[in-house]
Short mmCIF file of C-alpha atoms and ligand atoms in Angstrom, two decimals:
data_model
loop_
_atom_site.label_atom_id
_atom_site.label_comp_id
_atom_site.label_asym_id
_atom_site.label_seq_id
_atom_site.Cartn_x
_atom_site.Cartn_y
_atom_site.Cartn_z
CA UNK A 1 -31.79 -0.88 -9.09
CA UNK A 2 -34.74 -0.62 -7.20
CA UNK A 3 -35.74 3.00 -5.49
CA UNK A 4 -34.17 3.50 -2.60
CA UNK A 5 -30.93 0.95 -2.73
CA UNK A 6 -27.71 2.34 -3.28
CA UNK A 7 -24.04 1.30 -4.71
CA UNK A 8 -20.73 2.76 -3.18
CA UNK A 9 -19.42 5.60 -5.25
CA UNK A 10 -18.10 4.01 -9.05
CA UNK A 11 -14.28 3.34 -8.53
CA UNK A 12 -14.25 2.20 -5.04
CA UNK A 13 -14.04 -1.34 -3.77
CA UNK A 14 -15.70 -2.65 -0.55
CA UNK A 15 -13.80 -5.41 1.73
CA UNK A 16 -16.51 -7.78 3.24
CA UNK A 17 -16.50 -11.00 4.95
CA UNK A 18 -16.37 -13.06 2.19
CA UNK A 19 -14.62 -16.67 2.41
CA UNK A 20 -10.63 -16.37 2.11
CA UNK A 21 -9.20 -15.86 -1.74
CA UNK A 22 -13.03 -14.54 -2.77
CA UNK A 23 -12.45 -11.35 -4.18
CA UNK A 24 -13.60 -8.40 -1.94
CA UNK A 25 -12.54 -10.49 1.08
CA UNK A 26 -12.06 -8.23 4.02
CA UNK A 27 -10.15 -10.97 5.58
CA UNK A 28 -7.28 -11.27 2.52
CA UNK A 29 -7.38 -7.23 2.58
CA UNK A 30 -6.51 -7.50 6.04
CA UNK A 31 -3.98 -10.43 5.73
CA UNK A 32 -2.19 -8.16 3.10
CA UNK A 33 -2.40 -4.90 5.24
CA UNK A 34 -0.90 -6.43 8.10
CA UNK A 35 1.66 -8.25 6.67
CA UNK A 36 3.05 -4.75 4.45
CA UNK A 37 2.84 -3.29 8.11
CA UNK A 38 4.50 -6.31 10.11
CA UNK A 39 7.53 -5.68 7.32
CA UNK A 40 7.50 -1.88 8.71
CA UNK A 41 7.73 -2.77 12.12
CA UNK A 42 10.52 -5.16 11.88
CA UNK A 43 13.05 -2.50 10.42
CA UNK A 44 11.50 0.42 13.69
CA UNK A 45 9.07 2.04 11.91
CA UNK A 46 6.60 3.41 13.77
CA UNK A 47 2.99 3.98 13.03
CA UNK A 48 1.42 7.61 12.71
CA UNK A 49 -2.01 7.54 12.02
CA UNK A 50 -2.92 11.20 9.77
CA UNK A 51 -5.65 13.03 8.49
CA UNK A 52 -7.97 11.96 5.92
CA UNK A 53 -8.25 15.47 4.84
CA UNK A 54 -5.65 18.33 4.84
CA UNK A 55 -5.10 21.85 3.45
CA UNK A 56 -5.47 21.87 -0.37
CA UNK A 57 -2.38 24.30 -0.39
CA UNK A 58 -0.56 21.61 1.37
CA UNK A 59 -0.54 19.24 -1.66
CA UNK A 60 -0.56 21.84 -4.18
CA UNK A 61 2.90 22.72 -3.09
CA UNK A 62 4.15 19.48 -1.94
CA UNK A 63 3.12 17.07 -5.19
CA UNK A 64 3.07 19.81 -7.47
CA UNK A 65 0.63 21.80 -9.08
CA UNK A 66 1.81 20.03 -12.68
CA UNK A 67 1.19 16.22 -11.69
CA UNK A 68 -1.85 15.11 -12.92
CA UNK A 69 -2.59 13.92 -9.41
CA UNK A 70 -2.99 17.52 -8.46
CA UNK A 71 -4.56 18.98 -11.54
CA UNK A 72 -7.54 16.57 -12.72
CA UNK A 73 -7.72 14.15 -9.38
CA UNK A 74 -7.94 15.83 -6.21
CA UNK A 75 -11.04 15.90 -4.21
CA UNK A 76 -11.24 19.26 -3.26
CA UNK A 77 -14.37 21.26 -1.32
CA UNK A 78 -14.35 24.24 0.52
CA UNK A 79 -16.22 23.35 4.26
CA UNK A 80 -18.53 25.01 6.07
CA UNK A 81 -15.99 27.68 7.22
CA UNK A 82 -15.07 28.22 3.47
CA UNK A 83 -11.24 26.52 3.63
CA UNK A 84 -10.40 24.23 0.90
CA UNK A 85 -9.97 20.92 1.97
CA UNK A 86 -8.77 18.41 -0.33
CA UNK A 87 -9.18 14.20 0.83
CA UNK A 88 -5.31 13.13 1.18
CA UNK A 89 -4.14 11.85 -2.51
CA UNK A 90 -1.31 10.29 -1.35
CA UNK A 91 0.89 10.11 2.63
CA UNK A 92 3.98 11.64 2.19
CA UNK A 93 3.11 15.24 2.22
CA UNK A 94 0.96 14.99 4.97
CA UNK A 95 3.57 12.93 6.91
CA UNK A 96 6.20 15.58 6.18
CA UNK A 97 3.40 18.26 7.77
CA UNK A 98 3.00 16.07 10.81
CA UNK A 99 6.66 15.90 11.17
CA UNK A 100 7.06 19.56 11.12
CA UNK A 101 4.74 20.35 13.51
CA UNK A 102 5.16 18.36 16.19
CA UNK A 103 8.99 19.40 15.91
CA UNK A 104 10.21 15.69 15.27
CA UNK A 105 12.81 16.90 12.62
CA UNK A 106 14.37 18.51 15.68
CA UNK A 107 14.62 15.03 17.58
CA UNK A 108 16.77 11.88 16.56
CA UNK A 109 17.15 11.01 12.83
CA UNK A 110 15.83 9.87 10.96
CA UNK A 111 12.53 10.01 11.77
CA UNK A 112 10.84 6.67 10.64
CA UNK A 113 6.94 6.49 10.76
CA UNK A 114 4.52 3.93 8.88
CA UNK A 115 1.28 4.54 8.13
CA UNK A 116 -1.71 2.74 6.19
CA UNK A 117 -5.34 4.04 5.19
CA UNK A 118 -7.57 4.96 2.26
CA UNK A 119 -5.85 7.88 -0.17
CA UNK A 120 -8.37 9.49 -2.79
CA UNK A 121 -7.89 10.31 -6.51
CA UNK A 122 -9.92 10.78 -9.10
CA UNK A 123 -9.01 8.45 -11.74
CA UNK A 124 -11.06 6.45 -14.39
CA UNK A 125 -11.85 3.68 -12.43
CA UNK A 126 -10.78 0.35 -14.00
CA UNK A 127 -9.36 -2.88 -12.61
CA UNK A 128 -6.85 -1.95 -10.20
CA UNK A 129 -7.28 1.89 -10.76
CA UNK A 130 -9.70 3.18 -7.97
CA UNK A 131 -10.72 6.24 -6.74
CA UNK A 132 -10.50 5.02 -2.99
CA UNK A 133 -7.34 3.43 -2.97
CA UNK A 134 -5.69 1.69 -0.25
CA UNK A 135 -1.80 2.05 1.01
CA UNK A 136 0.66 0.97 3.60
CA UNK A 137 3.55 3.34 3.36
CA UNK A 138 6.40 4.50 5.05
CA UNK A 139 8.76 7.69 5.30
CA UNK A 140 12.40 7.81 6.55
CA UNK A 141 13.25 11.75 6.79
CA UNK A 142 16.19 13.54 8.11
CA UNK A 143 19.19 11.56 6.65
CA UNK A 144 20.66 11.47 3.13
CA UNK A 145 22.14 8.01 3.96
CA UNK A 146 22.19 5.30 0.64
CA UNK A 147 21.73 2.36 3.24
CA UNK A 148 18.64 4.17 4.26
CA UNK A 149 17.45 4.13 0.46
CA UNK A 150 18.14 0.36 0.35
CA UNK A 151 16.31 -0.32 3.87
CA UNK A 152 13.32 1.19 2.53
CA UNK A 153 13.32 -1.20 -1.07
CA UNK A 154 14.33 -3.84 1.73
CA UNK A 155 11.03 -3.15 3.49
CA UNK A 156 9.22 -3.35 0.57
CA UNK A 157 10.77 -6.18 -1.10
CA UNK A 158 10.35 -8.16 2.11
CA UNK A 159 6.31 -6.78 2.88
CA UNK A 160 5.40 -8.60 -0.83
CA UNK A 161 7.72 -11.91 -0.22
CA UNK A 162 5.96 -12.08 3.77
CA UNK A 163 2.77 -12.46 1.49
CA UNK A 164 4.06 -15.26 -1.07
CA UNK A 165 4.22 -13.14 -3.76
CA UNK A 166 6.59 -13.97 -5.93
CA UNK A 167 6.45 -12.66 -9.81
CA UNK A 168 7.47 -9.21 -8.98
CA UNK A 169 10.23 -7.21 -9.99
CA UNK A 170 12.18 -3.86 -9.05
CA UNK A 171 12.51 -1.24 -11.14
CA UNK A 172 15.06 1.44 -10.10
CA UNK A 173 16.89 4.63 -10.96
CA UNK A 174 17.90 7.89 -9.89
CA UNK A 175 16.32 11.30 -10.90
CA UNK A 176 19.11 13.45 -10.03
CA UNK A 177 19.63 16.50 -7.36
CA UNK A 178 19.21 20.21 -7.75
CA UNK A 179 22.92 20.47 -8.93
CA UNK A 180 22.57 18.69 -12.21
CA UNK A 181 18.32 18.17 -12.96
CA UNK A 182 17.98 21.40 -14.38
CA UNK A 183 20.82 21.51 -16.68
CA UNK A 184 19.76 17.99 -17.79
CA UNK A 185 16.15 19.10 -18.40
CA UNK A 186 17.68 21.91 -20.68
CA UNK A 187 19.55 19.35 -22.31
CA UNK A 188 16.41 16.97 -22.49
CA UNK A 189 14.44 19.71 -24.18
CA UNK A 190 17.11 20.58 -26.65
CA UNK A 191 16.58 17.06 -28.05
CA UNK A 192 12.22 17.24 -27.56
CA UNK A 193 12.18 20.43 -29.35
CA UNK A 194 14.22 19.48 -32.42
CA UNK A 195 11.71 16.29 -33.17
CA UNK A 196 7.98 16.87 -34.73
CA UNK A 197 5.84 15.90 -32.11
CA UNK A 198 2.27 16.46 -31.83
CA UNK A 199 0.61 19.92 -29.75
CA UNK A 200 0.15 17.64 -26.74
CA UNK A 201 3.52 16.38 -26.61
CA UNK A 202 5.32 19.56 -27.37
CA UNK A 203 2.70 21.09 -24.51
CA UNK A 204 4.38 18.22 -21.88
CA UNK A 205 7.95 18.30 -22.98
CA UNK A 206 7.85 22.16 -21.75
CA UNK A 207 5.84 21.55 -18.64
CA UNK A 208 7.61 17.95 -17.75
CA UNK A 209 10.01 17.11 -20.30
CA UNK A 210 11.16 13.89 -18.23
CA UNK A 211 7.48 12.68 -18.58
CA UNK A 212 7.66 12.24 -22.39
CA UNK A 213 10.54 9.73 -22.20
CA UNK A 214 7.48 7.52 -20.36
CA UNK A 215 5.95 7.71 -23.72
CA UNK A 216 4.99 4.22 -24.30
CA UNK A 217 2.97 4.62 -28.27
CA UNK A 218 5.53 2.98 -30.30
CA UNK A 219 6.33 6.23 -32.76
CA UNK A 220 7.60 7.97 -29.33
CA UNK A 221 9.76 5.33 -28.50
CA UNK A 222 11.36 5.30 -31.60
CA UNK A 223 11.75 9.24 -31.63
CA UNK A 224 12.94 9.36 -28.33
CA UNK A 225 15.33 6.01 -28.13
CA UNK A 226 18.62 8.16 -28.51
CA UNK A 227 17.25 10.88 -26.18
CA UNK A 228 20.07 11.85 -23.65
CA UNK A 229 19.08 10.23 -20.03
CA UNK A 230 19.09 11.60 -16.39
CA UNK A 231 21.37 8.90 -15.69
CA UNK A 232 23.96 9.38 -18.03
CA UNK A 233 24.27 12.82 -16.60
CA UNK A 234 24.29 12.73 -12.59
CA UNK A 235 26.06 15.14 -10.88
CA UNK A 236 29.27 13.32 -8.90
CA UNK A 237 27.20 12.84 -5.23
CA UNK A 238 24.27 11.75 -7.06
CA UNK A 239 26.07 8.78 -8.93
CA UNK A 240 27.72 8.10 -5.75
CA UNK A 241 24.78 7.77 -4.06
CA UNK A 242 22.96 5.65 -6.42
CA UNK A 243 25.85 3.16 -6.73
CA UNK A 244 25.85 2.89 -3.33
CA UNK A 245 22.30 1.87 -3.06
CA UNK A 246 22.94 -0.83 -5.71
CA UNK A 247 25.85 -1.65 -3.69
CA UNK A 248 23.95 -2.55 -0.79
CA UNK A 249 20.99 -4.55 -3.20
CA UNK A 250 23.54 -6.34 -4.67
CA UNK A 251 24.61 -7.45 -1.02
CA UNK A 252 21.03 -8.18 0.43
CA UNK A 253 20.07 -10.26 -2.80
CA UNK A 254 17.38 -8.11 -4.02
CA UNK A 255 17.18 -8.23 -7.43
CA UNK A 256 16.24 -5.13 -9.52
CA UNK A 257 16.80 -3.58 -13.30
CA UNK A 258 17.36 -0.62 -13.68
CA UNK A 259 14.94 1.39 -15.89
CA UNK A 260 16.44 4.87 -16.71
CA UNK A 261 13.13 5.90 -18.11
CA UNK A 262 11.11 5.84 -15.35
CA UNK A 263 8.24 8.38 -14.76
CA UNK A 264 6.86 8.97 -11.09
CA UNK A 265 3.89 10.96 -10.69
CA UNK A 266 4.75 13.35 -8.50
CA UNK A 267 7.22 15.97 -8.46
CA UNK A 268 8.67 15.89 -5.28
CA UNK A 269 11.48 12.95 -6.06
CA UNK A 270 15.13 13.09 -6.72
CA UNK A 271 17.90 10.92 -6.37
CA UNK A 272 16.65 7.41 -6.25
CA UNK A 273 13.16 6.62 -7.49
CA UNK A 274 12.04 2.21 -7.51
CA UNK A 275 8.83 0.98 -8.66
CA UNK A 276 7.43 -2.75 -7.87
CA UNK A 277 5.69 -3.78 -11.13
CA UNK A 278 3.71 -7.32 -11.25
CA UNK A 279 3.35 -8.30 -14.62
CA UNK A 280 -0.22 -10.37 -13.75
CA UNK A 281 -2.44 -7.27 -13.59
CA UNK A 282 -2.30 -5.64 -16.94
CA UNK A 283 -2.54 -1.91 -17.88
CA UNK A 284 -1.91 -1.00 -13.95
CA UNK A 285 1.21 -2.87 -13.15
CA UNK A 286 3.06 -0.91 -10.29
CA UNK A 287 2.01 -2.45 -6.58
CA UNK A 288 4.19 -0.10 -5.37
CA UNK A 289 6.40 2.82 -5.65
CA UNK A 290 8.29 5.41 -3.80
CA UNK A 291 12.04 7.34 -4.03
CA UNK A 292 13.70 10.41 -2.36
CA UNK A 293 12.58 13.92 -1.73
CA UNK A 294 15.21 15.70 -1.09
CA UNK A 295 13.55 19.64 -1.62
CA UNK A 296 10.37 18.63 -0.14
CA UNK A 297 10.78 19.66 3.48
CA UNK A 298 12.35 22.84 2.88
CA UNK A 299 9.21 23.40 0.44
CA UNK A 300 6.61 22.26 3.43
CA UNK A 301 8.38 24.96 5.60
CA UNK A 302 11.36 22.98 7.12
CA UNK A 303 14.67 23.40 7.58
CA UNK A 304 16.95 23.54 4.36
CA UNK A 305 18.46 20.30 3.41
CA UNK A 306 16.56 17.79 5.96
CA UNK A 307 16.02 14.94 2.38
CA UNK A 308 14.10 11.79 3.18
CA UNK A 309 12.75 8.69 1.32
CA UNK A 310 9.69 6.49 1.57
CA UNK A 311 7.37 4.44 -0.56
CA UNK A 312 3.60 3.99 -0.80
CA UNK A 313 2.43 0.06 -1.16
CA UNK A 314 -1.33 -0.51 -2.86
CA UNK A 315 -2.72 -3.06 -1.14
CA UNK A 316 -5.93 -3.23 -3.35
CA UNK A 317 -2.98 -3.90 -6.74
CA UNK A 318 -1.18 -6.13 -4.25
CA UNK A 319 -4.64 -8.38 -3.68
CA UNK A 320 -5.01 -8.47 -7.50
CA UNK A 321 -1.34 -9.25 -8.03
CA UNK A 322 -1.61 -12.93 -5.56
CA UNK A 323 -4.86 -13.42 -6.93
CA UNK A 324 -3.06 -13.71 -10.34
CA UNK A 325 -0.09 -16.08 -9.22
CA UNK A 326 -2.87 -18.35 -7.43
CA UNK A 327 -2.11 -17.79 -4.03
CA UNK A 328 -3.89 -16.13 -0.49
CA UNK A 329 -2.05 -14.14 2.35
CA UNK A 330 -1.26 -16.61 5.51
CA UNK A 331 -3.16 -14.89 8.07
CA UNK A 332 -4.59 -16.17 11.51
CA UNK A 333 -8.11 -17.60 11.19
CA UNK A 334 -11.13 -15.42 12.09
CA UNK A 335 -11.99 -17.82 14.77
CA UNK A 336 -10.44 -21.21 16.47
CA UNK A 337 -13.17 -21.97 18.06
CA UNK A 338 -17.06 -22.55 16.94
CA UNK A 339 -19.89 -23.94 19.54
CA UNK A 340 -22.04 -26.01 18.58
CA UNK A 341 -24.78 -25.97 21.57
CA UNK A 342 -27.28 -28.09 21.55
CA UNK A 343 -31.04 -26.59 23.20
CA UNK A 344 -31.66 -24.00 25.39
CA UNK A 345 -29.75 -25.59 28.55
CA UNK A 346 -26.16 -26.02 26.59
CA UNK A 347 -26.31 -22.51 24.96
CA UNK A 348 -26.15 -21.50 28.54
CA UNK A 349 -23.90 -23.54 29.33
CA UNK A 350 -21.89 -22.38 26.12
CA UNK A 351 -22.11 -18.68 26.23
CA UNK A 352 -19.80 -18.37 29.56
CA UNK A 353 -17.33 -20.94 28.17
CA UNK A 354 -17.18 -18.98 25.24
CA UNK A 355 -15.84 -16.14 27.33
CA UNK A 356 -13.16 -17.33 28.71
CA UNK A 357 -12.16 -18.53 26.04
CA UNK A 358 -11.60 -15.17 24.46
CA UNK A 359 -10.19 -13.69 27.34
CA UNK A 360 -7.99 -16.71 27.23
CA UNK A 361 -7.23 -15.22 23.55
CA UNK A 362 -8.91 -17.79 21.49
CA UNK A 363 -10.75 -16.44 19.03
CA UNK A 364 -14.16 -17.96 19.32
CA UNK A 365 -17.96 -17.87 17.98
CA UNK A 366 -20.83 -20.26 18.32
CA UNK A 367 -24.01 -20.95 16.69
CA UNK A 368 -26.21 -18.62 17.41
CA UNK A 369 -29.97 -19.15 17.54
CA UNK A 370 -32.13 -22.70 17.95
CA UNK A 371 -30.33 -24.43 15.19
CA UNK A 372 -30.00 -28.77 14.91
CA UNK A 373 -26.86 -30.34 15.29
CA UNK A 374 -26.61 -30.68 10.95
CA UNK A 375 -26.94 -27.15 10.77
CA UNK A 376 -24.62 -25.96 13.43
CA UNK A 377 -21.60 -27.68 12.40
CA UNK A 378 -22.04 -26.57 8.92
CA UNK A 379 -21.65 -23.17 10.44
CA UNK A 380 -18.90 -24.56 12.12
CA UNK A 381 -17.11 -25.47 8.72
CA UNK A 382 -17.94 -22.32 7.17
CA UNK A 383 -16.52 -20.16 10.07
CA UNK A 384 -12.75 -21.43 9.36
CA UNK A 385 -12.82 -22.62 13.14
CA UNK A 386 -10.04 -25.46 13.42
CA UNK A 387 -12.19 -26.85 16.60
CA UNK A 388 -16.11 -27.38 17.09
CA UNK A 389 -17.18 -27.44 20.88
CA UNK A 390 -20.16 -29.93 20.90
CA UNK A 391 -22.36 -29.27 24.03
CA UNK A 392 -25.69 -31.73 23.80
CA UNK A 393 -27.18 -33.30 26.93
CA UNK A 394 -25.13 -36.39 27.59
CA UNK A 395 -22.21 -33.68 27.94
CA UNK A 396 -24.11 -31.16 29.92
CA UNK A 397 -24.63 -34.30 32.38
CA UNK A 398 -21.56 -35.57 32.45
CA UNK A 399 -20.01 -32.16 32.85
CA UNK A 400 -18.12 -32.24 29.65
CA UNK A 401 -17.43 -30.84 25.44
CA UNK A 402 -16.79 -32.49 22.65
CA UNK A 403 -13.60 -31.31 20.64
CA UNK A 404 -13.86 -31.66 17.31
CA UNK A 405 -10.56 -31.00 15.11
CA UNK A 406 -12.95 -29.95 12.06
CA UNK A 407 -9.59 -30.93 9.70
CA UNK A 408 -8.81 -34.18 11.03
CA UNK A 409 -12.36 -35.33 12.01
CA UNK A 410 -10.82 -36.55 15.36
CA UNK A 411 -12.78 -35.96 18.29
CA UNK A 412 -12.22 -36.12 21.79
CA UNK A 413 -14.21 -35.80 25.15
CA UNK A 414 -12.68 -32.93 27.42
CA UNK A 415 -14.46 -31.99 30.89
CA UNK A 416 -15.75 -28.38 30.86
CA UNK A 417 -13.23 -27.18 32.99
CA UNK A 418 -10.19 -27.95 31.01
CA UNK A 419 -11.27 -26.70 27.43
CA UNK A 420 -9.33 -23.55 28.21
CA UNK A 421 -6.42 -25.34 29.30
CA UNK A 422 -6.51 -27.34 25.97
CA UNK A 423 -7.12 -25.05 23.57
CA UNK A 424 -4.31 -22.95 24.65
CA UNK A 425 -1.72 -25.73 25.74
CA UNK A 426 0.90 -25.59 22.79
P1 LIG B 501 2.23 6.41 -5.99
O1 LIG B 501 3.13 5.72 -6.97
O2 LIG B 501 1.39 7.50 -6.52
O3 LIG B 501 3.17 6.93 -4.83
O4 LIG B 501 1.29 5.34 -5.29
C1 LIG B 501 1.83 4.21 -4.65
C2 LIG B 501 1.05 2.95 -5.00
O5 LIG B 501 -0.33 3.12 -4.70
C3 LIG B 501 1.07 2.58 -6.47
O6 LIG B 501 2.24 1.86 -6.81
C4 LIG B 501 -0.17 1.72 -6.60
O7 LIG B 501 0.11 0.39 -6.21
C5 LIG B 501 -1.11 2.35 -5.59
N1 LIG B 501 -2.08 3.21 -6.29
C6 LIG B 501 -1.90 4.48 -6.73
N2 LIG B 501 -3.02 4.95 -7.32
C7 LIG B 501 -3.92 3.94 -7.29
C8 LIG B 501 -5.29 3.78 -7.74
N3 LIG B 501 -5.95 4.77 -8.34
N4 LIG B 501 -5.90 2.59 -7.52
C9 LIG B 501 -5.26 1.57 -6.89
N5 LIG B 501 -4.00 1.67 -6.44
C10 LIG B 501 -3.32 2.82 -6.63
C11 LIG B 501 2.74 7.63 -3.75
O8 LIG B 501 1.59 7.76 -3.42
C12 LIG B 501 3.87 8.18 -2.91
N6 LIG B 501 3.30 8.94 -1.79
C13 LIG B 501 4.78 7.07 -2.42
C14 LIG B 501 5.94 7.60 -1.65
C15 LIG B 501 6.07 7.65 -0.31
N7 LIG B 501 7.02 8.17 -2.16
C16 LIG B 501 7.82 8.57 -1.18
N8 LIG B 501 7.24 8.28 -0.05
#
């Protein structure tokens, strides 16, 4: 590295305009983000754009001071007024905060917002495991409704399939509600404490017992495998409410297994917890994750017993993930239409028809600079354009363009006047 050039921080990816299905394309990151978001919008959720940076207290006490997330990765820093700031980890405390503030728990329920931005976490970065990563994410608070828990798998399930992805699959289960969690963590450490497990272990199974059933180094799986589960122990409304959200799975077609083992890694979930885990990406599988907080509002200074449910989906793992089965987000093109002008007189000629076309709302962009026809058109190609406007002097004279359909080859002879009619006829 020469003096004076610099790299973006280790662990975080940049998005550029590189040609569609290149990695680090900004224009398959986009494809991706929009698409998670279109999925969003078609079940009414709308978009709240937050903070990048909030109150360190804020997700001390909403994640939990014991998640890992909150104890080793947080980018925290006091400003210049001396608060601690810490750069958002993660959306849903901050959305609960916005909520609360603006007094939208005291309007019509549930509240549904969407929202989608960089989230910071300092993690050893490795494929797929950033330290600026990306989400689109939702949160459905105010109603303890099961059909709300399956509209928000439904989102997801239908954000990824809006993309082509395909080999993808749910993972789901239920964590339980204040009424029978703690007695089953009792239970749960009965059975830790009775096995010989190293300091560390012992250390978790008294901080977060339920994270030691996550355990994946074959000895623990073997110690553990008759270790009594959340799910064979949910209170009555819990198991109610989780087989109604299978229920309605079943009846949408969304297939799912249910893994009574599963680890989230943040403390605010109970009652239904789903992970989407793509088996193409190796050690960091999950493209997406998310499950009900029913204490967290209360905890955040709400009213008592206001629950709600939401998931966060990475769209940097999700780029990996249809990178692995092959296949690019369908996306509009950058442009439709590329000029190809031909000396001074038809780049003035050009630069005006070029405007209406956009206002017209066709994406357009033209060779820029004295470049020959060869040249032009390969800029033409490169752009994505479906069309190349040809402007050279027997055109300028006769008052007309050349439309080229760059996929076909085809090319026609349209006066001046009527390109915009053309291009945006059907
Ligand atoms: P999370 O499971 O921590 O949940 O993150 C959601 C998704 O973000 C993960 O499934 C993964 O795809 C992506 N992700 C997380 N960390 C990284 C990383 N270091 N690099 C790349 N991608 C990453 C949440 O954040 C919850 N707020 C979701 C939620 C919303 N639950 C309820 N509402």
């Amino acid at each position: 590295m020469s003096a004076g050039s610099f790299q973006a921080p280790k662990g975080i990816p940049d998005y550029i305009p590189l040609p569609r299905g290149e990695r680090g394309s900004s224009a398959d990151f986009v494809a991706v983000r929009n698409g998670l978001l279109r999925a969003t919008a078609e079940a009414g959720y709308g978009y709240i754009e937050l903070p990048v940076f909030e109150d360190t207290a804020l997700f001390a006490r909403g994640v939990g001071e014991s998640t890992d997330v909150v104890s080793k990765e947080m980018y925290t820093f006091a400003d210049r007024g001396e608060r601690s700031v810490t750069l958002r980890p993660e959306g849903t405390a901050g959305v609960v905060r916005a909520v609360l503030q603006h007094g939208l728990d005291r309007g019509q329920l549930p509240v549904k917002v969407a929202y989608a931005g960089p989230f910071f976490r300092y993690e050893r970065p490795q494929e797929g495991r950033y330290r600026q990563l990306q989400q689109v994410g939702v949160e459905a608070i105010g109603v303890d409704d099961p059909a709300l828990d399956a509209e928000v798998v439904a989102v997801a399930d239908r954000g990824f399939r809006s993309l082509g992805l395909s080999d993808f699959r749910l993972e789901i289960t239920s964590l339980g509600d204040a009424s029978c969690r703690p007695e089953y963590r009792e239970l749960l450490q009965d059975f830790l404490f009775r096995l010989d497990l190293d300091e560390e272990t012992r250390r978790r199974a008294e901080i977060n017992p339920l994270r030691v059933l996550d355990d994946k180094r074959p000895q623990m799986r073997e110690l553990t495998a008759d270790a009594p589960l959340m799910l064979d122990h949910l209170s009555a409304e819990s198991k109610a409410h989780f087989e109604k959200v299978l229920g309605y799975l079943d009846a949408l077609g969304i297939p799912y297994t249910i893994n009574p083992r599963m680890v989230r890694g943040l403390d605010y979930y109970t009652k239904t917890c789903f992970e989407f885990v793509h088996d193409g990406l190796g050690a960091q599988s999950g493209i997406g994750g998310g499950g009900r907080y029913d204490g967290l509002v209360e905890q955040l200074g709400g009213r008592e017993g206001l629950s709600g449910i939401g998931f966060g989906l990475g769209v940097d793992r999700t780029l990996l993930a249809l990178k692995a089965e092959g296949k690019t987000a369908p996306s509009a093109p950058r442009v439709v239409a590329f000029g190809v002008p031909l000396g001074e007189a038809a780049r003035d000629a050009m630069v005006p028809l070029l405007a209406r076309l956009r206002v017209a709302g066709v994406a357009s962009d033209m060779a820029y600079g004295s470049r020959g026809m060869k040249g032009a058109m390969k800029a033409a190609d490169r752009s994505g354009a479906r069309y190349a406007l040809v402007l050279g002097e027997s055109e300028l004279e006769a008052g007309t363009v050349t439309v080229k359909d760059l996929a076909s080859g085809e090319q026609r002879s349209v006066p001046r006047d009527a390109v915009v009619g053309e291009l945006t006829a059907g």
